[in-house]
Structure formats: structure tokens, C-alpha cells
Amino acid sequence: MTIYKNLIAGEWVGSDVTKNINPSDTNEVVGLYADGTTEDTKNAIAAAKAAFPAWSRSGIWERHVILKKAGDEIMARKDELGALLAREEGKTLPEAIGETIRASQIFEFFAGEALRLAGEVIPSVRPNIGVEITRDPLGVIGIITPWNFPIAIPAWKIAPALCYGNTVVFKPAELVPACSWAIVDILHRAGLPKGVLNLVMGKGSVVGQAMLDSPDVTGITFTGSTGTGRRVAAASIEHNRKFQLEMGGKNPMVVLDDADLTVAVEAAANSGFFSTGQRCTASSRLIVTEGIHDKFVAALTEKLQTLVVDNAMKPGTHIGPVVDERQLKTDTDYIEIGRKEGAKLAFGGELINRETPGFYLQPTLFTEATNQMRISREEIFGPVVSVIRVKDYEEALSVANDTPFGLSAGIATTSLKHATHFKRNSEAGMVMVNLPTAGVDFHVPFGGRKGSSYGPREQGKYAAEFYTSVKTAYTLA
Ligand code: ADP
């Protein structure tokens, strides 16, 4: 079997390997991928540091051409890369192809942004002096990504990092190295100079930790768990380093009496269960007013009965497997916790066997949950959703905001007044009206508040806030 290696200083290197296992069929090894060491990480950081001066001064046309080429190749190979993604992560093939298309669009967007780099020229308050405000790249960016979006998250961090003139050391999640290897290979062949983009696959505790410990990493962008996010923050403060964190969510979706029932059920089923509930924007708290509660629960339960849980590659599958055994245990532990806390198991909760051995779990719906239960406060990251009954809109808003997180929030209503009030008063970074809480555009800011996020927004032109440092220059003329 081919061994997919790490890319350090323009060379493919590495001898230790780990197996990439398909969660839809644990007998299938998707590939053998390098397991990087501390030494590899140090070499990658040194290579990125050495490549920075030239790349930071590279022409914007060169950056445009490389990012565009990468975007075009990803789009041309969307079916093949989508299948690779579905096999290594377990989301369904249509979802995986959709994510691959999005990765391509992100590269296309930042290829365009490279040509739109601009600053400001403004007069000084003192005579005969001019002021220019420009953006400099930061230097070496450490990119640490999670397993749930194996191609889109690397794309939305790598593309802006390179676009604004930074060099990169990239560490993907242990469970999903294949898509990361593929996009690094594409960018390498698209003509990136040696050392500008380095890939070090391996363990968080080894490769990730070596990135956190290095004074030569000038910025870290991280998406993952709250616990690791805190480590990134603590280490970064010690090194006076800029950092950006995207962590958990416990996203609410409010359903009001006046909601269109079909719209509400479609949005809730999508938000809660698609991608196996493994999206940080998934909505795991459905906050439903009294008048529609029973109708909504009945219609959602009916919908869940129609959803097929099976191998991600099989046509007709709506929900793929859970990503691995550890996450499956977390999910089933929380189902047990929900039961013990007194929530009513309205649907699912059981493991399922399919033709191929995998981590299959029924979509699981709890009703009669309260917002104080652990299943309503802690991020589960699986297809497990709780319904919380409330009296009216005011109580719904207050329950929606009563959470340590603040990534995305949704409301299903036909009332302009309540939709407008919710958009203004929701304590989340992203608000959705009559839409799932998950599923966002690639050209506008992404991010949250409270325990969900730290630092500037990702994506769209707002990405420049993290990947650059503003410079103010004064000239006496
Ligand atoms: P999850 O529990 O969902 O896997 P993690 O936060 O552990 O979330 O993982 C997100 C990313 O952080 C992964 O790429 C992982 O390897 C990395 N990571 C884990 N531990 C550390 C660490 N100590 N230092 C840096 N990165 C880490």
C-alpha cells in the first residue's frame, strides 16, 4: 500500500505510519499516512520560517494563479475527493461532494482576494504628513484542524493564510489525513515554493504540541474541542502569539407556534442529524412553544423514521456512521445520561448493524428535556437532540441564550416581529431564520461568541483580520 508522507521544505518525508480507517466499514483501510514526530514539526516550522521573507514579498499574481489552480483542480476532482472524504469521515457521499465543492470555492474566493489587497491613504492631522494603513502578513501560521470537515476547514484556513503572504505548518486531525494530504499535494503541484506550505500529519499531543511550544509560530488558527482550544490559548499567550479558536456549540433552534411546520421540521432534521450531528453548527436544542410542541414532535419523529442510517457511500443513505469508536461511546454515554436525567427518549437511542461493520447509531430525540440537563448544556457532537418545551417567545429567547456557547442560533417563525427581535437579541455569531443552524456560505464571516470562539472571524474578507497585522506608516513630504 502507498504511504502518504508529510511535506516538509518541499520534500515528502516520514517513516512511521498510521492507518486511516473507514467508519462505514472498519475492515477497510483508506490509506497509510505518516505519523509525524516532534523533530518533523521543528523542521517544518524552520522551513516555513525560511520561506517567509520571499513569500511575503511574492507578487499577488503568483498567489492568485496558485490558489486558482488549486481551486480548479479540487473542482475537477470533486467526485473522487468527495468519495475519499466520505470514506475517511463517514458523511454521506452527496454531503462529502458538497463539502469538496465548497473547498474549491474557498480557494477561488481567496484567489480573487489576492488581487484585491488594498490599504488606505489618509491625511495626517499634522500638516505635510501623509498616513498609509496597510496589512502585513503575520509570518508562520500554525493550522490545527478537526475531523468533522476534512477538506473545507483546511481550505478555509490554508487559502487565506497563503493569500495574505504567510507561510504555513498544517496539522490535520488524526482521523482524517487523506483529504488534507490531497489538498497539500494539489497546492504543491500548483507551484508553491518550497517551505511555504508544510504538512505534518500526526498526533495532537506530539505534532500539535510542538507547534504550540515553538516561538517561531507567529499565529495559530485552531478548530476543535474546548479543552484543546484552552491549551492553544494558554501556550499562545506565553509566546505573545496571535491566535484564533473555533470550538464547541450547543446551538438552539426556536420553533414558535406560528412556524410553518414543514419548514421547521426540515430545518430541525437537517440541523440536528445530517452529517451525523457532527457539525459545530448542529442544533442540539430544539426550543418549542406550547401551541405547536406536540404537532412538531410528532412530525419530526415521523421524519426521523424515514431517514436511512447506513454506509456513507451507499446511494440513499441520509445519515452516515459516527466517526469512530470513541465518539460513539461519547454519544451513547450521553444517551444514558439523558435517560437518567429524566428526559423522555422519543426516538432512536440504539446502535444498528448494517451490511458493513461500522459505528451506526440511530438518530436520537429526547423530549421533556430541561435546559439545565447535561444533555442540553454540554456539546455531544452526535445525532442526539433534545426538545425543550417553553411557554412563549420571550421564554424561548431566554432559554436559547442560556448556554455557555454562542456559535449559531435559529428560529422558525412566520412573524417578522419575532424574527427581527431574535436576530437582534440572539447571543450567537450566526443567526438563521427559517433555515437550519448549519450550512453557511463560504464568502461571509463565520464564527461565534462566548465559549464557542475566540479572536477574529474566519472566511470572507473578514479573514484578513486574523491573517494580517495592520501597519500605520507616516511620511513627511
Ligand atoms: P476532538 O476531541 O474532536 O478530536 P481535539 O481538540 O482533540 O478535538 O482535536 C482537534 C485538533 O487538535 C486535532 O488536530 C488534534 O490532533 C489537535 N490536538 C489535540 N491535542 C493537542 C495538543 N495538545 N496540542 C495541539 N493540538 C492538539
Coordinates of C-alpha atoms and ligand atoms in Angstrom, one line a residue:
M1 CA 0.0 0.0 0.0
T2 CA 1.2 3.5 -0.8
I3 CA 2.4 5.5 2.2
Y4 CA 1.3 9.1 2.1
K5 CA 4.1 11.2 3.6
N6 CA 4.5 14.6 5.2
L7 CA 5.6 17.6 3.1
I8 CA 8.5 19.4 4.8
A9 CA 10.5 22.0 3.0
G10 CA 9.2 20.8 -0.4
E11 CA 10.1 17.1 0.2
W12 CA 7.8 14.2 1.0
V13 CA 9.2 12.6 4.2
G14 CA 8.4 10.3 7.1
S15 CA 8.6 6.7 8.0
D16 CA 6.2 6.0 10.9
V17 CA 2.6 5.4 9.7
T18 CA -0.9 5.2 10.9
K19 CA -3.9 3.5 9.3
N20 CA -6.8 5.6 8.1
I21 CA -9.9 3.5 8.8
N22 CA -13.3 3.9 7.1
P23 CA -16.0 4.3 9.9
S24 CA -18.7 2.9 7.5
D25 CA -16.6 -0.3 7.1
T26 CA -14.0 -0.8 9.7
N27 CA -12.4 -3.6 7.6
E28 CA -11.4 -1.0 5.0
V29 CA -8.1 0.8 5.4
V30 CA -8.5 4.1 3.4
G31 CA -4.7 4.5 3.3
L32 CA -1.4 4.6 5.3
Y33 CA -0.4 8.1 6.4
A34 CA 2.7 9.4 8.0
D35 CA 2.8 9.8 11.8
G36 CA 4.9 12.9 12.3
T37 CA 7.4 13.4 15.1
T38 CA 8.4 16.5 17.2
E39 CA 11.6 16.7 15.0
D40 CA 9.4 16.7 11.8
T41 CA 7.4 19.5 13.3
K42 CA 10.5 21.5 14.2
N43 CA 11.9 21.0 10.7
A44 CA 8.5 22.1 9.1
I45 CA 8.5 25.3 11.3
A46 CA 12.1 26.1 10.3
A47 CA 11.2 25.6 6.6
A48 CA 8.2 27.8 6.9
K49 CA 10.3 30.5 8.7
A50 CA 13.0 30.3 6.0
A51 CA 10.4 30.6 3.2
F52 CA 8.5 33.5 4.8
P53 CA 10.6 36.5 3.6
A54 CA 10.4 35.6 -0.1
W55 CA 6.7 34.5 0.0
S56 CA 5.6 37.6 2.0
R57 CA 7.0 39.7 -0.8
S58 CA 5.7 37.5 -3.6
G59 CA 3.6 39.1 -6.3
I60 CA -0.2 39.0 -5.9
W61 CA -0.5 37.5 -9.4
E62 CA 1.7 34.5 -8.4
R63 CA -0.5 33.9 -5.3
H64 CA -3.7 34.3 -7.4
V65 CA -2.5 31.8 -10.0
I66 CA -1.6 29.1 -7.4
L67 CA -4.8 29.5 -5.4
K68 CA -6.9 29.5 -8.6
K69 CA -5.2 26.4 -9.9
A70 CA -5.8 24.6 -6.6
G71 CA -9.5 25.6 -6.6
D72 CA -9.9 24.4 -10.2
E73 CA -8.2 21.0 -9.6
I74 CA -10.4 20.4 -6.5
M75 CA -13.5 21.2 -8.5
A76 CA -12.4 18.9 -11.4
R77 CA -11.8 16.1 -8.9
K78 CA -14.9 16.7 -6.7
D79 CA -16.3 13.2 -7.2
E80 CA -13.1 11.4 -6.4
L81 CA -12.1 13.7 -3.5
G82 CA -15.7 13.6 -2.2
A83 CA -15.6 9.8 -2.2
L84 CA -12.3 9.9 -0.3
L85 CA -13.9 12.2 2.3
A86 CA -16.9 10.1 2.7
R87 CA -14.7 7.0 3.2
E88 CA -12.5 8.6 5.8
E89 CA -15.0 10.6 7.8
G90 CA -18.3 8.9 7.2
K91 CA -20.5 11.7 6.0
T92 CA -22.7 10.7 3.0
L93 CA -21.3 10.9 -0.5
P94 CA -23.5 13.9 -1.5
E95 CA -22.6 15.8 1.6
A96 CA -18.9 15.0 1.0
I97 CA -19.0 16.1 -2.6
G98 CA -20.8 19.3 -1.4
E99 CA -18.0 19.9 1.1
T100 CA -15.4 19.4 -1.6
I101 CA -17.1 21.9 -3.9
R102 CA -17.1 24.3 -1.1
A103 CA -13.3 23.8 -0.6
S104 CA -12.8 24.7 -4.2
Q105 CA -15.0 27.8 -3.9
I106 CA -12.9 28.9 -0.9
F107 CA -9.7 28.7 -3.0
E108 CA -11.4 30.6 -5.8
F109 CA -12.6 33.3 -3.4
F110 CA -9.1 33.8 -1.9
A111 CA -7.5 33.7 -5.4
G112 CA -9.7 36.7 -6.1
E113 CA -8.9 38.4 -2.7
A114 CA -5.1 38.2 -3.5
L115 CA -5.8 40.6 -6.4
R116 CA -7.9 42.9 -4.2
L117 CA -5.3 43.5 -1.4
A118 CA -5.5 47.2 -0.6
G119 CA -4.7 49.8 2.1
E120 CA -5.8 53.3 3.0
V121 CA -4.2 56.6 2.4
I122 CA -5.4 59.3 4.7
P123 CA -4.2 62.8 5.6
S124 CA -2.4 63.3 8.9
V125 CA -3.8 65.8 11.5
R126 CA -0.4 67.4 11.1
P127 CA 0.4 69.4 8.0
N128 CA 2.6 67.9 5.3
I129 CA 2.4 64.4 6.6
G130 CA 0.7 61.5 4.9
V131 CA -0.6 58.4 6.6
E132 CA -0.8 55.0 5.0
I133 CA -2.5 52.0 6.5
T134 CA -1.5 48.6 5.1
R135 CA -1.7 45.0 6.1
D136 CA 1.4 42.8 6.6
P137 CA 1.3 39.0 6.8
L138 CA 1.9 37.6 10.2
G139 CA 4.7 35.1 9.5
V140 CA 4.4 31.4 10.1
I141 CA 0.8 30.3 10.7
G142 CA 0.2 27.0 12.5
I143 CA -3.1 25.4 11.3
I144 CA -4.7 22.8 13.5
T145 CA -7.9 21.2 12.2
P146 CA -10.6 18.8 13.5
W147 CA -12.0 15.7 11.8
N148 CA -15.6 16.8 11.0
F149 CA -14.9 18.9 7.9
P150 CA -11.8 17.2 6.5
I151 CA -11.5 19.3 3.4
A152 CA -13.5 22.6 4.0
I153 CA -11.8 23.6 7.3
P154 CA -8.3 23.1 6.0
A155 CA -9.3 25.1 2.9
W156 CA -10.7 28.0 4.8
K157 CA -7.5 28.3 6.9
I158 CA -4.9 27.5 4.3
A159 CA -6.3 29.7 1.5
P160 CA -6.4 33.0 3.4
A161 CA -3.0 32.2 5.1
L162 CA -1.3 31.9 1.7
C163 CA -3.4 34.7 0.1
Y164 CA -2.1 37.3 2.6
G165 CA 1.5 36.2 2.3
N166 CA 2.0 33.9 5.2
T167 CA 3.8 30.5 5.3
V168 CA 2.1 27.5 6.9
V169 CA 2.6 24.5 9.1
F170 CA -0.5 22.4 8.8
K171 CA -1.6 19.6 11.1
P172 CA -4.8 17.8 10.2
A173 CA -6.8 15.7 12.7
E174 CA -5.5 12.2 13.2
L175 CA -8.7 10.5 11.9
V176 CA -8.8 12.3 8.5
P177 CA -5.4 12.8 6.9
A178 CA -6.5 11.8 3.4
C179 CA -8.2 15.0 2.2
S180 CA -5.5 17.1 3.8
W181 CA -2.8 15.2 2.0
A182 CA -4.7 15.6 -1.2
I183 CA -5.1 19.4 -1.0
V184 CA -1.5 19.9 0.1
D185 CA -0.4 17.7 -2.9
I186 CA -2.6 19.9 -5.2
L187 CA -1.1 23.1 -3.8
H188 CA 2.4 21.8 -4.0
R189 CA 2.0 20.8 -7.7
A190 CA 0.3 24.1 -8.4
G191 CA 3.7 25.7 -7.9
L192 CA 4.1 26.8 -4.2
P193 CA 7.7 27.5 -3.5
K194 CA 9.5 25.1 -1.1
G195 CA 8.6 25.5 2.6
V196 CA 5.6 27.8 2.0
L197 CA 3.2 25.1 2.9
N198 CA 4.3 22.2 5.1
L199 CA 2.1 19.3 6.1
V200 CA 2.8 17.4 9.3
M201 CA 0.2 14.7 9.9
G202 CA 0.4 13.1 13.4
K203 CA -0.8 13.2 16.9
G204 CA -2.1 16.3 18.6
S205 CA -0.1 15.6 21.7
V206 CA 3.1 15.4 19.6
V207 CA 2.8 17.5 16.4
G208 CA 0.2 19.9 17.7
Q209 CA 2.0 20.4 21.0
A210 CA 5.3 21.1 19.2
M211 CA 3.6 23.8 17.2
L212 CA 2.2 25.3 20.4
D213 CA 5.7 25.2 22.0
S214 CA 7.5 26.9 19.2
P215 CA 8.4 30.6 19.5
D216 CA 8.7 30.7 15.6
V217 CA 5.0 30.1 15.1
T218 CA 3.6 33.6 14.9
G219 CA -0.1 32.7 14.6
I220 CA -2.2 29.7 15.3
T221 CA -5.7 29.1 13.9
F222 CA -7.4 26.2 15.6
T223 CA -10.8 24.4 15.3
G224 CA -11.5 21.6 17.7
S225 CA -12.6 20.9 21.3
T226 CA -12.9 23.5 24.0
G227 CA -10.2 21.7 26.1
T228 CA -7.6 21.8 23.4
G229 CA -8.6 25.3 22.5
R230 CA -7.7 26.4 26.0
R231 CA -4.3 24.8 25.7
V232 CA -3.8 26.7 22.4
A233 CA -4.8 29.9 24.1
A234 CA -2.5 29.4 27.2
A235 CA 0.5 28.5 25.1
S236 CA -0.1 31.3 22.7
I237 CA -0.3 34.0 25.4
E238 CA 3.0 32.7 26.7
H239 CA 4.6 33.2 23.3
N240 CA 2.9 36.6 22.7
R241 CA 1.3 34.9 19.6
K242 CA -1.9 35.8 17.8
F243 CA -4.5 33.0 17.9
Q244 CA -7.9 32.2 16.7
L245 CA -10.2 29.5 18.1
E246 CA -13.3 27.8 16.9
M247 CA -14.6 25.4 19.5
G248 CA -17.9 23.9 20.5
G249 CA -21.6 24.8 20.2
K250 CA -24.9 23.9 21.8
N251 CA -26.9 25.7 19.1
P252 CA -30.6 26.4 19.8
M253 CA -33.4 26.3 17.3
V254 CA -36.5 28.0 18.4
V255 CA -39.8 26.9 16.9
L256 CA -42.8 29.2 17.5
D257 CA -46.5 28.5 17.4
D258 CA -46.8 30.4 14.1
A259 CA -44.0 28.4 12.3
D260 CA -44.6 26.7 9.0
L261 CA -44.5 23.1 10.3
T262 CA -42.8 21.7 7.2
V263 CA -40.1 24.4 7.2
A264 CA -39.5 23.9 11.0
V265 CA -39.3 20.1 10.7
E266 CA -37.0 20.1 7.7
A267 CA -34.7 22.7 9.4
A268 CA -34.6 20.7 12.6
A269 CA -34.0 17.4 11.0
N270 CA -31.2 18.8 8.9
S271 CA -29.6 20.9 11.7
G272 CA -29.7 18.1 14.3
F273 CA -29.0 14.9 12.3
F274 CA -27.4 15.5 9.0
S275 CA -23.6 14.9 8.9
T276 CA -24.5 12.6 11.9
G277 CA -24.9 15.7 14.1
Q278 CA -21.1 16.1 13.9
R279 CA -21.1 19.8 13.0
C280 CA -20.2 22.6 15.4
T281 CA -23.2 24.4 14.0
A282 CA -25.6 21.5 14.5
S283 CA -28.6 22.3 16.5
S284 CA -28.9 20.1 19.5
R285 CA -31.6 22.1 21.5
L286 CA -35.0 22.5 19.9
I287 CA -36.9 25.1 21.9
V288 CA -40.5 24.7 21.1
T289 CA -43.5 26.8 22.3
E290 CA -46.5 25.1 23.8
G291 CA -49.0 25.6 21.0
I292 CA -47.0 23.7 18.3
H293 CA -45.0 21.4 20.6
D294 CA -46.9 18.1 20.2
K295 CA -47.6 18.6 16.5
F296 CA -43.9 19.4 15.9
V297 CA -42.6 16.4 17.9
A298 CA -45.0 14.1 16.1
A299 CA -43.9 15.5 12.6
L300 CA -40.2 15.4 13.5
T301 CA -40.5 11.8 14.8
E302 CA -42.3 10.8 11.6
K303 CA -39.5 12.4 9.6
L304 CA -36.8 10.6 11.6
Q305 CA -38.4 7.3 10.8
T306 CA -37.8 8.0 7.1
L307 CA -34.0 8.7 7.5
V308 CA -31.7 5.9 6.4
V309 CA -28.6 5.3 8.5
D310 CA -26.1 3.3 6.6
N311 CA -22.7 3.2 4.8
A312 CA -21.8 6.7 3.7
M313 CA -21.1 5.5 0.1
K314 CA -24.4 3.8 -0.4
P315 CA -27.0 5.6 -2.5
G316 CA -30.0 6.6 -0.4
T317 CA -28.1 6.9 2.9
H318 CA -29.2 10.1 4.8
I319 CA -27.0 9.7 7.8
G320 CA -23.6 8.0 7.8
P321 CA -21.9 6.4 10.8
V322 CA -20.4 8.1 13.8
V323 CA -16.7 8.9 13.1
D324 CA -15.1 6.4 15.4
E325 CA -15.5 4.3 18.5
R326 CA -14.5 7.0 21.0
Q327 CA -17.1 9.4 19.6
L328 CA -19.7 6.6 19.5
K329 CA -19.1 6.0 23.2
T330 CA -19.5 9.7 24.0
D331 CA -22.8 9.6 22.2
T332 CA -24.1 6.5 23.9
D333 CA -22.9 7.8 27.3
Y334 CA -24.9 11.0 26.8
I335 CA -28.0 9.0 25.8
E336 CA -27.7 7.2 29.1
I337 CA -27.2 10.5 30.9
G338 CA -30.3 11.9 29.2
R339 CA -32.4 8.9 30.3
K340 CA -31.1 9.2 33.9
E341 CA -31.8 12.9 34.0
G342 CA -35.4 12.2 33.2
A343 CA -35.7 13.2 29.6
K344 CA -38.0 11.1 27.5
L345 CA -36.5 9.1 24.7
A346 CA -38.9 9.8 21.9
F347 CA -36.9 8.2 19.1
G348 CA -33.8 6.2 18.5
G349 CA -31.0 5.7 21.0
E350 CA -29.9 2.3 19.7
L351 CA -26.9 1.1 17.8
I352 CA -27.6 -0.5 14.4
N353 CA -25.9 -3.3 12.5
R354 CA -25.5 -2.9 8.7
E355 CA -24.0 -5.0 6.0
T356 CA -20.6 -3.5 6.6
P357 CA -19.2 -3.2 10.2
G358 CA -19.3 0.5 11.2
F359 CA -20.3 2.9 14.0
Y360 CA -24.0 3.2 13.3
L361 CA -26.3 4.9 15.7
Q362 CA -30.0 5.8 15.3
P363 CA -30.9 9.5 15.2
T364 CA -31.9 10.1 18.8
L365 CA -34.5 12.5 20.0
F366 CA -35.2 13.4 23.6
T367 CA -38.4 15.3 24.6
E368 CA -39.4 16.7 28.0
A369 CA -35.8 17.9 28.5
T370 CA -35.0 21.0 30.5
N371 CA -32.3 23.5 29.7
Q372 CA -30.4 22.6 32.9
M373 CA -29.9 18.9 32.0
R374 CA -26.4 18.0 30.9
I375 CA -27.7 16.8 27.5
S376 CA -28.9 20.4 27.0
R377 CA -25.7 22.2 28.3
E378 CA -22.8 20.1 27.0
E379 CA -21.8 19.5 23.4
I380 CA -22.4 15.9 22.5
F381 CA -21.3 16.1 18.8
G382 CA -23.5 13.3 17.6
P383 CA -27.0 12.7 16.3
V384 CA -28.6 13.4 19.7
V385 CA -31.1 16.2 20.1
S386 CA -33.3 17.4 22.9
V387 CA -36.6 19.2 22.7
I388 CA -37.3 21.8 25.4
R389 CA -40.9 22.9 25.9
V390 CA -41.4 26.7 26.6
K391 CA -44.4 29.0 27.1
D392 CA -43.8 31.8 24.6
Y393 CA -41.3 33.6 22.5
E394 CA -39.8 35.5 25.5
E395 CA -39.0 32.3 27.4
A396 CA -37.7 30.7 24.1
L397 CA -35.2 33.6 23.6
S398 CA -34.1 33.4 27.2
V399 CA -33.5 29.6 27.0
A400 CA -31.8 29.9 23.7
N401 CA -29.3 32.4 25.1
D402 CA -28.8 30.5 28.4
T403 CA -25.8 28.5 27.3
P404 CA -22.0 28.7 27.7
F405 CA -21.8 28.7 23.8
G406 CA -22.8 31.1 21.1
L407 CA -22.0 29.9 17.6
S408 CA -25.2 29.6 15.7
A409 CA -28.9 30.0 16.6
G410 CA -32.1 29.5 14.6
I411 CA -35.7 30.4 14.7
A412 CA -38.7 29.0 12.7
T413 CA -41.5 31.6 12.6
T414 CA -43.7 33.5 10.2
S415 CA -43.7 36.5 12.4
L416 CA -41.5 39.3 11.1
K417 CA -41.6 40.9 14.6
H418 CA -40.2 37.8 16.3
A419 CA -37.7 37.0 13.6
T420 CA -36.3 40.6 13.7
H421 CA -36.2 40.6 17.5
F422 CA -34.4 37.2 17.5
K423 CA -31.8 38.4 15.0
R424 CA -31.1 41.4 17.2
N425 CA -31.1 39.7 20.6
S426 CA -29.7 36.2 20.0
E427 CA -26.3 35.9 21.6
A428 CA -24.8 33.9 18.7
G429 CA -22.3 34.8 16.0
M430 CA -24.7 33.5 13.3
V431 CA -28.5 33.6 13.2
M432 CA -30.7 31.7 10.9
V433 CA -34.4 32.4 10.2
N434 CA -36.4 29.5 8.8
L435 CA -33.2 27.8 7.9
P436 CA -31.0 25.1 9.5
T437 CA -28.4 26.4 12.0
A438 CA -25.8 24.6 10.0
G439 CA -25.0 25.2 6.3
V440 CA -23.2 28.5 5.8
D441 CA -21.9 30.4 2.8
F442 CA -18.2 30.5 2.0
H443 CA -17.8 34.2 1.3
V444 CA -19.1 35.7 4.5
P445 CA -17.8 35.7 8.1
F446 CA -18.1 32.5 10.2
G447 CA -17.7 32.5 14.0
G448 CA -19.3 32.8 17.3
R449 CA -19.3 34.3 20.8
K450 CA -18.9 33.2 24.4
G451 CA -17.3 29.7 24.8
S452 CA -17.6 28.9 21.0
S453 CA -15.0 31.2 19.5
Y454 CA -12.1 33.5 20.3
G455 CA -10.5 36.0 18.0
P456 CA -11.4 37.4 14.6
R457 CA -14.0 35.8 12.4
E458 CA -13.0 33.3 9.7
Q459 CA -13.8 33.3 6.0
G460 CA -14.8 36.0 3.5
K461 CA -12.9 39.3 3.6
Y462 CA -13.1 39.3 7.4
A463 CA -10.4 36.6 7.4
A464 CA -7.8 39.3 6.8
E465 CA -8.2 40.4 10.5
F466 CA -6.5 37.3 11.7
Y467 CA -4.0 36.5 8.9
T468 CA -2.5 40.0 8.8
S469 CA -1.2 42.7 11.1
V470 CA -2.1 46.3 10.4
K471 CA 0.7 48.8 9.8
T472 CA 0.3 52.6 10.1
A473 CA 3.1 54.5 8.3
Y474 CA 3.7 58.3 8.4
T475 CA 5.7 60.2 5.8
L476 CA 6.8 63.8 5.9
A477 CA 6.5 65.1 2.4
Ligands
ADP1 P1 -11.6 16.1 19.2 O1 -11.8 15.7 20.6 O2 -12.9 16.5 18.5 O3 -10.7 15.2 18.4 P2 -9.4 17.9 19.6 O4 -9.5 19.3 20.1 O5 -8.7 16.9 20.4 O6 -10.9 17.6 19.3 O7 -8.7 17.9 18.2 C1 -8.7 19.0 17.3 C2 -7.3 19.1 16.8 O8 -6.4 19.5 17.8 C3 -6.7 17.8 16.2 O9 -6.0 18.1 15.0 C4 -5.9 17.3 17.3 O10 -4.8 16.5 16.9 C5 -5.3 18.6 17.8 N1 -4.8 18.5 19.2 C6 -5.1 17.6 20.2 N2 -4.4 17.8 21.3 C7 -3.5 18.8 21.0 C8 -2.4 19.5 21.7 N3 -2.1 19.1 23.0 N4 -1.8 20.5 21.1 C9 -2.1 20.9 19.9 N5 -3.1 20.3 19.1 C10 -3.8 19.3 19.7

